[in-house]
Amino acid sequence: MVSRSSVARPRVVRLAGLGVGGAMLLALLSGCSVAGLGSAFGGFGWPQGGITPQAHKMYDLWIASTIAALVVGVFVWGLIFWCVIRYRKRGDQLPVQTRFNMPLEILYTVTPVLIVAVLFYYTAIVQTDVDKLSKNPDQVVEVVAFKWNWQFNYRDGIGPEAKTVASTLGSTDVIPLLVLPTGQKIRFEETSKDVIHSFWVPEMLFKRDVFPGNVRNTFEVTLDKEGRYVGRCAELCGTYHAFMQFELVVVSPERFERFLAAKEAGATTPDAMGAIGYTGSERFAVTTQPFDTRRHGESWNQTDTVAAGK
Ligand SMILES: [Cu+2]
């Protein structure tokens, strides 16, 4: 009786140590080929195709955490099935009753704490990086949200005292375009005219609430991929919240300079888009379109009107 448990115990401890060590190692090696492994499994549910270094870091963190969780999961499932098979009922005799295995108790108290500590460490690093503000951003954009559209003000400096050098205002008929360059530090400073909105470009894998009043939320990103991306309000702000959209247009720094120069010279946003090579309908949003918000007999309260025989 005694000999059996004393032989089994070190083996279990060794096995547990091995699994935990593997999980920790994977978590520690997270930076290396995690992105490749993650994309092989469809990102483990995390959106792929981020367009900022910050988005790539968040993606890597997610993949590494998921792999670490999977390693622990597979190890635990293995132990469960091993116990189920190895110690299945063989007769009516009561099996050896063991309790209070001190090494194991310590192991499975210390191990989760270590795993959480490692996850916390990497989360804190990525979060700090995503939230980091530089002293001298290359571009500053003031995001003004209101029910139910956006205004983007290109600023000559940081803070509320800076001046607007050019701006784009969305309307019911025109989706506002936010044109920005690649490879530059871009600071967003957010303010709302009425209620709480939220600035969200899905490809940035990032959103931040836009508050009214004195709160001026800021964040910075660097865009590393040219293209056109839909932007949305991500905070339920009223009747037409779902229609509160904009488009982020990421271009080369040279084209951005030309765009901004055209805007500063008084061009409309579609005209400035024309000045950097966009033609026809490309001068307007291509990822989304304005919605008809007019209320009339056909679009509003139709059921009631029909029911009343009007
Ligand atoms: Cu909104």
mmCIF file of C-alpha atoms and ligand atoms in Angstrom:
data_model
loop_
_atom_site.group_PDB
_atom_site.id
_atom_site.type_symbol
_atom_site.label_atom_id
_atom_site.label_comp_id
_atom_site.label_asym_id
_atom_site.label_seq_id
_atom_site.Cartn_x
_atom_site.Cartn_y
_atom_site.Cartn_z
ATOM 1 C CA MET A 1 0.000 0.000 0.000
ATOM 2 C CA VAL A 2 2.623 2.480 1.045
ATOM 3 C CA SER A 3 5.057 1.516 -1.668
ATOM 4 C CA ARG A 4 2.553 2.106 -4.472
ATOM 5 C CA SER A 5 1.722 5.688 -3.529
ATOM 6 C CA SER A 6 5.319 6.611 -2.846
ATOM 7 C CA VAL A 7 6.345 5.356 -6.296
ATOM 8 C CA ALA A 8 3.455 7.104 -8.080
ATOM 9 C CA ARG A 9 3.890 10.429 -6.337
ATOM 10 C CA PRO A 10 7.248 11.588 -7.762
ATOM 11 C CA ARG A 11 6.154 10.559 -11.236
ATOM 12 C CA VAL A 12 3.005 12.663 -11.023
ATOM 13 C CA VAL A 13 5.007 15.573 -9.674
ATOM 14 C CA ARG A 14 7.559 15.169 -12.474
ATOM 15 C CA LEU A 15 4.810 15.049 -15.077
ATOM 16 C CA ALA A 16 3.099 18.106 -13.635
ATOM 17 C CA GLY A 17 6.363 20.000 -13.552
ATOM 18 C CA LEU A 18 7.073 19.115 -17.162
ATOM 19 C CA GLY A 19 3.688 20.350 -18.392
ATOM 20 C CA VAL A 20 3.835 23.550 -16.403
ATOM 21 C CA GLY A 21 7.410 24.171 -17.522
ATOM 22 C CA GLY A 22 6.328 23.764 -21.142
ATOM 23 C CA ALA A 23 3.457 26.192 -20.712
ATOM 24 C CA MET A 24 5.717 28.771 -19.102
ATOM 25 C CA LEU A 25 8.351 28.344 -21.777
ATOM 26 C CA LEU A 26 5.775 28.892 -24.504
ATOM 27 C CA ALA A 27 4.498 31.992 -22.782
ATOM 28 C CA LEU A 28 8.042 33.312 -22.413
ATOM 29 C CA LEU A 29 8.910 32.619 -26.024
ATOM 30 C CA SER A 30 5.743 34.414 -27.126
ATOM 31 C CA GLY A 31 7.490 36.984 -29.304
ATOM 32 C CA CYS A 32 9.075 34.583 -31.812
ATOM 33 C CA SER A 33 6.886 32.705 -34.250
ATOM 34 C CA VAL A 34 3.623 33.163 -32.430
ATOM 35 C CA ALA A 35 2.044 35.230 -35.204
ATOM 36 C CA GLY A 36 2.691 32.479 -37.747
ATOM 37 C CA LEU A 37 1.291 29.805 -35.481
ATOM 38 C CA GLY A 38 -1.744 31.946 -34.700
ATOM 39 C CA SER A 39 -2.633 32.633 -38.315
ATOM 40 C CA ALA A 40 -2.413 28.877 -39.016
ATOM 41 C CA PHE A 41 -5.319 28.498 -36.593
ATOM 42 C CA GLY A 42 -7.312 31.496 -37.836
ATOM 43 C CA GLY A 43 -6.027 33.758 -35.077
ATOM 44 C CA PHE A 44 -7.801 31.682 -32.417
ATOM 45 C CA GLY A 45 -10.810 33.962 -32.772
ATOM 46 C CA TRP A 46 -8.826 37.212 -32.686
ATOM 47 C CA PRO A 47 -9.315 39.505 -35.700
ATOM 48 C CA GLN A 48 -6.386 39.366 -38.111
ATOM 49 C CA GLY A 49 -5.107 42.018 -40.500
ATOM 50 C CA GLY A 50 -4.218 44.755 -38.002
ATOM 51 C CA ILE A 51 -2.719 47.892 -39.534
ATOM 52 C CA THR A 52 -0.681 49.250 -36.616
ATOM 53 C CA PRO A 53 2.346 47.924 -34.665
ATOM 54 C CA GLN A 54 0.147 48.227 -31.572
ATOM 55 C CA ALA A 55 -2.418 45.907 -33.175
ATOM 56 C CA HIS A 56 0.318 43.364 -33.998
ATOM 57 C CA LYS A 57 1.499 43.346 -30.371
ATOM 58 C CA MET A 58 -2.037 42.785 -29.065
ATOM 59 C CA TYR A 59 -2.456 39.994 -31.588
ATOM 60 C CA ASP A 60 0.780 38.310 -30.457
ATOM 61 C CA LEU A 61 -0.281 38.592 -26.818
ATOM 62 C CA TRP A 62 -3.600 36.934 -27.581
ATOM 63 C CA ILE A 63 -2.035 34.097 -29.542
ATOM 64 C CA ALA A 64 0.654 33.446 -26.895
ATOM 65 C CA SER A 65 -1.934 33.470 -24.092
ATOM 66 C CA THR A 66 -4.177 31.100 -26.026
ATOM 67 C CA ILE A 67 -1.306 28.700 -26.721
ATOM 68 C CA ALA A 68 -0.287 28.770 -23.044
ATOM 69 C CA ALA A 69 -3.911 28.068 -22.057
ATOM 70 C CA LEU A 70 -4.108 25.238 -24.599
ATOM 71 C CA VAL A 71 -0.920 23.637 -23.285
ATOM 72 C CA VAL A 72 -2.275 23.723 -19.739
ATOM 73 C CA GLY A 73 -5.635 22.481 -21.027
ATOM 74 C CA VAL A 74 -4.159 19.548 -22.945
ATOM 75 C CA PHE A 75 -2.026 18.621 -19.931
ATOM 76 C CA VAL A 76 -5.052 18.690 -17.596
ATOM 77 C CA TRP A 77 -7.221 16.718 -20.048
ATOM 78 C CA GLY A 78 -4.369 14.197 -20.300
ATOM 79 C CA LEU A 79 -4.218 13.817 -16.537
ATOM 80 C CA ILE A 80 -7.998 13.401 -16.328
ATOM 81 C CA PHE A 81 -8.083 10.663 -18.990
ATOM 82 C CA TRP A 82 -5.008 8.999 -17.530
ATOM 83 C CA CYS A 83 -6.700 8.869 -14.096
ATOM 84 C CA VAL A 84 -9.966 7.657 -15.593
ATOM 85 C CA ILE A 85 -8.225 4.776 -17.360
ATOM 86 C CA ARG A 86 -5.442 3.949 -14.906
ATOM 87 C CA TYR A 87 -7.687 4.006 -11.796
ATOM 88 C CA ARG A 88 -10.955 2.698 -13.209
ATOM 89 C CA LYS A 89 -12.938 0.409 -10.919
ATOM 90 C CA ARG A 90 -11.482 -3.078 -10.925
ATOM 91 C CA GLY A 91 -13.424 -4.730 -8.165
ATOM 92 C CA ASP A 92 -15.359 -4.139 -4.985
ATOM 93 C CA GLN A 93 -12.289 -3.519 -2.897
ATOM 94 C CA LEU A 94 -11.900 0.097 -1.764
ATOM 95 C CA PRO A 95 -8.811 1.629 -3.461
ATOM 96 C CA VAL A 96 -5.935 3.205 -1.564
ATOM 97 C CA GLN A 97 -7.127 6.391 0.087
ATOM 98 C CA THR A 98 -4.548 9.184 -0.099
ATOM 99 C CA ARG A 99 -4.765 12.824 0.949
ATOM 100 C CA PHE A 100 -2.644 15.867 1.668
ATOM 101 C CA ASN A 101 0.194 15.280 -0.754
ATOM 102 C CA MET A 102 2.202 18.344 0.251
ATOM 103 C CA PRO A 103 4.453 18.629 -2.842
ATOM 104 C CA LEU A 104 1.369 18.449 -5.091
ATOM 105 C CA GLU A 105 -0.573 20.925 -2.950
ATOM 106 C CA ILE A 106 2.280 23.403 -3.184
ATOM 107 C CA LEU A 107 2.749 22.731 -6.886
ATOM 108 C CA TYR A 108 -0.815 23.465 -7.853
ATOM 109 C CA THR A 109 -0.927 26.570 -5.694
ATOM 110 C CA VAL A 110 2.332 28.027 -6.925
ATOM 111 C CA THR A 111 1.914 27.093 -10.601
ATOM 112 C CA PRO A 112 -1.315 29.039 -11.322
ATOM 113 C CA VAL A 113 0.122 32.053 -9.511
ATOM 114 C CA LEU A 114 3.232 31.849 -11.717
ATOM 115 C CA ILE A 115 1.162 31.481 -14.897
ATOM 116 C CA VAL A 116 -1.031 34.453 -13.970
ATOM 117 C CA ALA A 117 2.095 36.460 -13.116
ATOM 118 C CA VAL A 118 3.614 35.731 -16.544
ATOM 119 C CA LEU A 119 0.343 36.604 -18.337
ATOM 120 C CA PHE A 120 0.007 39.763 -16.256
ATOM 121 C CA TYR A 121 3.596 40.770 -17.026
ATOM 122 C CA TYR A 122 3.129 40.535 -20.799
ATOM 123 C CA THR A 123 -0.345 42.132 -20.649
ATOM 124 C CA ALA A 124 1.046 45.089 -18.701
ATOM 125 C CA ILE A 125 3.882 45.510 -21.225
ATOM 126 C CA VAL A 126 1.558 45.447 -24.257
ATOM 127 C CA GLN A 127 -1.034 47.669 -22.591
ATOM 128 C CA THR A 128 1.586 50.247 -21.645
ATOM 129 C CA ASP A 129 2.887 50.200 -25.194
ATOM 130 C CA VAL A 130 -0.600 50.614 -26.718
ATOM 131 C CA ASP A 131 -1.340 53.516 -24.360
ATOM 132 C CA LYS A 132 2.031 55.213 -24.822
ATOM 133 C CA LEU A 133 2.028 58.867 -25.891
ATOM 134 C CA SER A 134 5.113 60.394 -27.482
ATOM 135 C CA LYS A 135 6.324 63.913 -26.697
ATOM 136 C CA ASN A 136 6.281 65.006 -30.328
ATOM 137 C CA PRO A 137 3.750 63.168 -32.486
ATOM 138 C CA ASP A 138 4.117 63.745 -36.243
ATOM 139 C CA GLN A 139 0.402 64.406 -36.750
ATOM 140 C CA VAL A 140 -2.320 65.445 -34.353
ATOM 141 C CA VAL A 141 -5.965 64.858 -35.215
ATOM 142 C CA GLU A 142 -8.780 66.199 -33.114
ATOM 143 C CA VAL A 143 -11.753 63.844 -33.330
ATOM 144 C CA VAL A 144 -15.020 65.647 -32.698
ATOM 145 C CA ALA A 145 -18.002 63.327 -32.334
ATOM 146 C CA PHE A 146 -21.615 64.445 -32.336
ATOM 147 C CA LYS A 147 -25.030 62.922 -32.922
ATOM 148 C CA TRP A 148 -24.588 61.360 -35.502
ATOM 149 C CA ASN A 149 -21.431 62.127 -37.338
ATOM 150 C CA TRP A 150 -17.758 63.067 -37.077
ATOM 151 C CA GLN A 151 -15.482 66.012 -37.611
ATOM 152 C CA PHE A 152 -11.730 65.529 -38.007
ATOM 153 C CA ASN A 153 -9.515 68.528 -37.318
ATOM 154 C CA TYR A 154 -5.862 68.444 -38.373
ATOM 155 C CA ARG A 155 -4.013 70.360 -35.649
ATOM 156 C CA ASP A 156 -0.752 72.277 -35.520
ATOM 157 C CA GLY A 157 0.184 70.928 -32.086
ATOM 158 C CA ILE A 158 -1.036 68.954 -29.104
ATOM 159 C CA GLY A 159 -3.658 69.946 -26.559
ATOM 160 C CA PRO A 160 -6.852 71.999 -26.718
ATOM 161 C CA GLU A 161 -4.875 75.239 -27.275
ATOM 162 C CA ALA A 162 -3.449 74.078 -30.613
ATOM 163 C CA LYS A 163 -4.968 75.438 -33.799
ATOM 164 C CA THR A 164 -6.913 73.614 -36.491
ATOM 165 C CA VAL A 165 -5.204 73.916 -39.869
ATOM 166 C CA ALA A 166 -7.701 71.890 -41.879
ATOM 167 C CA SER A 167 -10.830 69.918 -41.139
ATOM 168 C CA THR A 168 -13.309 67.445 -42.557
ATOM 169 C CA LEU A 169 -16.922 67.410 -41.483
ATOM 170 C CA GLY A 170 -19.296 64.533 -42.142
ATOM 171 C CA SER A 171 -22.901 65.100 -43.078
ATOM 172 C CA THR A 172 -26.024 63.078 -43.733
ATOM 173 C CA ASP A 173 -25.071 62.923 -47.410
ATOM 174 C CA VAL A 174 -21.289 62.532 -47.213
ATOM 175 C CA ILE A 175 -19.256 60.082 -45.138
ATOM 176 C CA PRO A 176 -16.299 61.945 -43.598
ATOM 177 C CA LEU A 177 -12.852 60.777 -44.714
ATOM 178 C CA LEU A 178 -9.945 60.738 -42.297
ATOM 179 C CA VAL A 179 -6.827 60.792 -44.458
ATOM 180 C CA LEU A 180 -3.582 59.884 -42.665
ATOM 181 C CA PRO A 181 0.001 58.904 -43.593
ATOM 182 C CA THR A 182 1.856 55.641 -42.992
ATOM 183 C CA GLY A 183 4.936 55.430 -40.790
ATOM 184 C CA GLN A 184 4.220 58.487 -38.661
ATOM 185 C CA LYS A 185 3.212 58.846 -35.026
ATOM 186 C CA ILE A 186 -0.393 60.001 -35.087
ATOM 187 C CA ARG A 187 -2.057 61.319 -31.989
ATOM 188 C CA PHE A 188 -5.837 61.334 -31.694
ATOM 189 C CA GLU A 189 -7.444 63.789 -29.300
ATOM 190 C CA GLU A 190 -11.118 63.105 -28.768
ATOM 191 C CA THR A 191 -13.959 65.328 -27.734
ATOM 192 C CA SER A 192 -17.746 65.066 -28.034
ATOM 193 C CA LYS A 193 -20.363 67.751 -28.528
ATOM 194 C CA ASP A 194 -23.162 65.890 -26.805
ATOM 195 C CA VAL A 195 -23.124 62.325 -25.449
ATOM 196 C CA ILE A 196 -20.482 59.613 -25.114
ATOM 197 C CA HIS A 197 -19.403 58.129 -28.449
ATOM 198 C CA SER A 198 -16.547 55.772 -29.236
ATOM 199 C CA PHE A 199 -13.965 56.094 -32.012
ATOM 200 C CA TRP A 200 -13.334 52.714 -33.582
ATOM 201 C CA VAL A 201 -11.464 51.484 -36.634
ATOM 202 C CA PRO A 202 -11.729 47.674 -36.484
ATOM 203 C CA GLU A 203 -8.356 47.190 -38.270
ATOM 204 C CA MET A 204 -6.605 49.161 -35.535
ATOM 205 C CA LEU A 205 -7.974 46.565 -33.089
ATOM 206 C CA PHE A 206 -8.609 49.546 -30.888
ATOM 207 C CA LYS A 207 -11.426 51.798 -29.788
ATOM 208 C CA ARG A 208 -11.597 54.615 -27.298
ATOM 209 C CA ASP A 209 -14.585 56.450 -25.840
ATOM 210 C CA VAL A 210 -15.171 60.048 -26.873
ATOM 211 C CA PHE A 211 -16.448 62.086 -23.920
ATOM 212 C CA PRO A 212 -18.233 65.419 -23.809
ATOM 213 C CA GLY A 213 -17.017 68.150 -21.463
ATOM 214 C CA ASN A 214 -13.476 68.560 -20.194
ATOM 215 C CA VAL A 215 -12.291 64.991 -20.726
ATOM 216 C CA ARG A 216 -9.997 64.849 -23.749
ATOM 217 C CA ASN A 217 -9.159 61.213 -24.391
ATOM 218 C CA THR A 218 -5.963 60.683 -26.360
ATOM 219 C CA PHE A 219 -4.131 57.787 -27.934
ATOM 220 C CA GLU A 220 -1.430 57.274 -30.513
ATOM 221 C CA VAL A 221 -0.866 54.827 -33.319
ATOM 222 C CA THR A 222 1.444 54.388 -36.262
ATOM 223 C CA LEU A 223 -0.259 53.126 -39.409
ATOM 224 C CA ASP A 224 1.791 50.604 -41.355
ATOM 225 C CA LYS A 225 -0.517 49.602 -44.186
ATOM 226 C CA GLU A 226 -2.013 51.787 -46.898
ATOM 227 C CA GLY A 227 -5.663 51.236 -47.668
ATOM 228 C CA ARG A 228 -9.179 52.318 -46.892
ATOM 229 C CA TYR A 229 -10.853 51.161 -43.714
ATOM 230 C CA VAL A 230 -14.315 51.733 -42.339
ATOM 231 C CA GLY A 231 -14.585 53.503 -38.991
ATOM 232 C CA ARG A 232 -17.534 53.317 -36.646
ATOM 233 C CA CYS A 233 -19.018 54.673 -33.463
ATOM 234 C CA ALA A 234 -18.808 51.879 -30.907
ATOM 235 C CA GLU A 235 -20.904 53.386 -28.126
ATOM 236 C CA LEU A 236 -24.694 53.304 -28.334
ATOM 237 C CA CYS A 237 -25.380 57.041 -28.619
ATOM 238 C CA GLY A 238 -28.920 57.307 -29.931
ATOM 239 C CA THR A 239 -31.299 56.655 -32.800
ATOM 240 C CA TYR A 240 -28.746 56.751 -35.633
ATOM 241 C CA HIS A 241 -25.768 55.351 -33.737
ATOM 242 C CA ALA A 242 -25.477 52.482 -36.205
ATOM 243 C CA PHE A 243 -25.155 54.955 -39.085
ATOM 244 C CA MET A 244 -22.403 57.025 -37.461
ATOM 245 C CA GLN A 245 -19.571 55.958 -39.726
ATOM 246 C CA PHE A 246 -16.426 57.354 -41.277
ATOM 247 C CA GLU A 247 -13.599 56.093 -43.440
ATOM 248 C CA LEU A 248 -9.902 56.000 -42.634
ATOM 249 C CA VAL A 249 -7.789 56.514 -45.759
ATOM 250 C CA VAL A 250 -4.134 55.564 -45.194
ATOM 251 C CA VAL A 251 -1.756 56.930 -47.831
ATOM 252 C CA SER A 252 1.992 57.496 -48.223
ATOM 253 C CA PRO A 253 3.459 60.506 -46.351
ATOM 254 C CA GLU A 254 4.090 62.304 -49.664
ATOM 255 C CA ARG A 255 0.463 61.994 -50.735
ATOM 256 C CA PHE A 256 -0.693 62.987 -47.269
ATOM 257 C CA GLU A 257 1.372 66.186 -47.464
ATOM 258 C CA ARG A 258 -0.270 67.000 -50.795
ATOM 259 C CA PHE A 259 -3.723 66.228 -49.382
ATOM 260 C CA LEU A 260 -3.168 68.459 -46.365
ATOM 261 C CA ALA A 261 -1.738 71.260 -48.522
ATOM 262 C CA ALA A 262 -4.852 71.129 -50.723
ATOM 263 C CA LYS A 263 -7.108 71.190 -47.663
ATOM 264 C CA GLU A 264 -5.173 74.098 -46.161
ATOM 265 C CA ALA A 265 -5.575 75.951 -49.445
ATOM 266 C CA GLY A 266 -9.325 75.640 -49.011
ATOM 267 C CA ALA A 267 -10.166 72.570 -51.105
ATOM 268 C CA THR A 268 -13.075 70.358 -50.109
ATOM 269 C CA THR A 269 -12.163 66.842 -48.977
ATOM 270 C CA PRO A 270 -13.296 65.221 -52.300
ATOM 271 C CA ASP A 271 -11.250 67.822 -54.221
ATOM 272 C CA ALA A 272 -8.220 67.216 -52.004
ATOM 273 C CA MET A 273 -8.680 63.469 -52.618
ATOM 274 C CA GLY A 274 -8.671 64.319 -56.321
ATOM 275 C CA ALA A 275 -5.397 66.198 -55.828
ATOM 276 C CA ILE A 276 -3.705 62.995 -54.619
ATOM 277 C CA GLY A 277 -4.857 60.845 -57.507
ATOM 278 C CA TYR A 278 -8.300 59.564 -56.558
ATOM 279 C CA THR A 279 -10.865 59.921 -59.301
ATOM 280 C CA GLY A 280 -14.629 59.716 -59.634
ATOM 281 C CA SER A 281 -16.387 57.941 -56.779
ATOM 282 C CA GLU A 282 -13.004 57.067 -55.196
ATOM 283 C CA ARG A 283 -12.943 60.654 -53.937
ATOM 284 C CA PHE A 284 -15.709 59.642 -51.557
ATOM 285 C CA ALA A 285 -15.966 56.803 -49.065
ATOM 286 C CA VAL A 286 -15.752 53.345 -50.647
ATOM 287 C CA THR A 287 -16.082 51.162 -47.521
ATOM 288 C CA THR A 288 -19.449 52.452 -46.412
ATOM 289 C CA GLN A 289 -22.218 54.744 -47.576
ATOM 290 C CA PRO A 290 -24.553 57.352 -46.131
ATOM 291 C CA PHE A 291 -27.895 56.135 -44.903
ATOM 292 C CA ASP A 292 -31.210 57.658 -45.711
ATOM 293 C CA THR A 293 -32.414 59.093 -42.431
ATOM 294 C CA ARG A 294 -35.440 60.883 -43.813
ATOM 295 C CA ARG A 295 -38.699 59.889 -42.242
ATOM 296 C CA HIS A 296 -41.641 59.718 -44.595
ATOM 297 C CA GLY A 297 -44.610 57.507 -45.373
ATOM 298 C CA GLU A 298 -42.486 54.736 -46.884
ATOM 299 C CA SER A 299 -39.714 54.608 -44.311
ATOM 300 C CA TRP A 300 -41.328 55.584 -41.050
ATOM 301 C CA ASN A 301 -44.230 54.098 -39.118
ATOM 302 C CA GLN A 302 -45.424 52.401 -42.258
ATOM 303 C CA THR A 303 -47.256 49.578 -40.506
ATOM 304 C CA ASP A 304 -49.330 51.998 -38.472
ATOM 305 C CA THR A 305 -50.153 54.070 -41.543
ATOM 306 C CA VAL A 306 -51.279 51.002 -43.476
ATOM 307 C CA ALA A 307 -53.237 49.681 -40.513
ATOM 308 C CA ALA A 308 -55.036 53.001 -40.149
ATOM 309 C CA GLY A 309 -56.011 52.824 -43.818
ATOM 310 C CA LYS A 310 -54.276 56.113 -44.683
HETATM 311 CU CU CU B 1 -21.943 57.701 -31.511
#
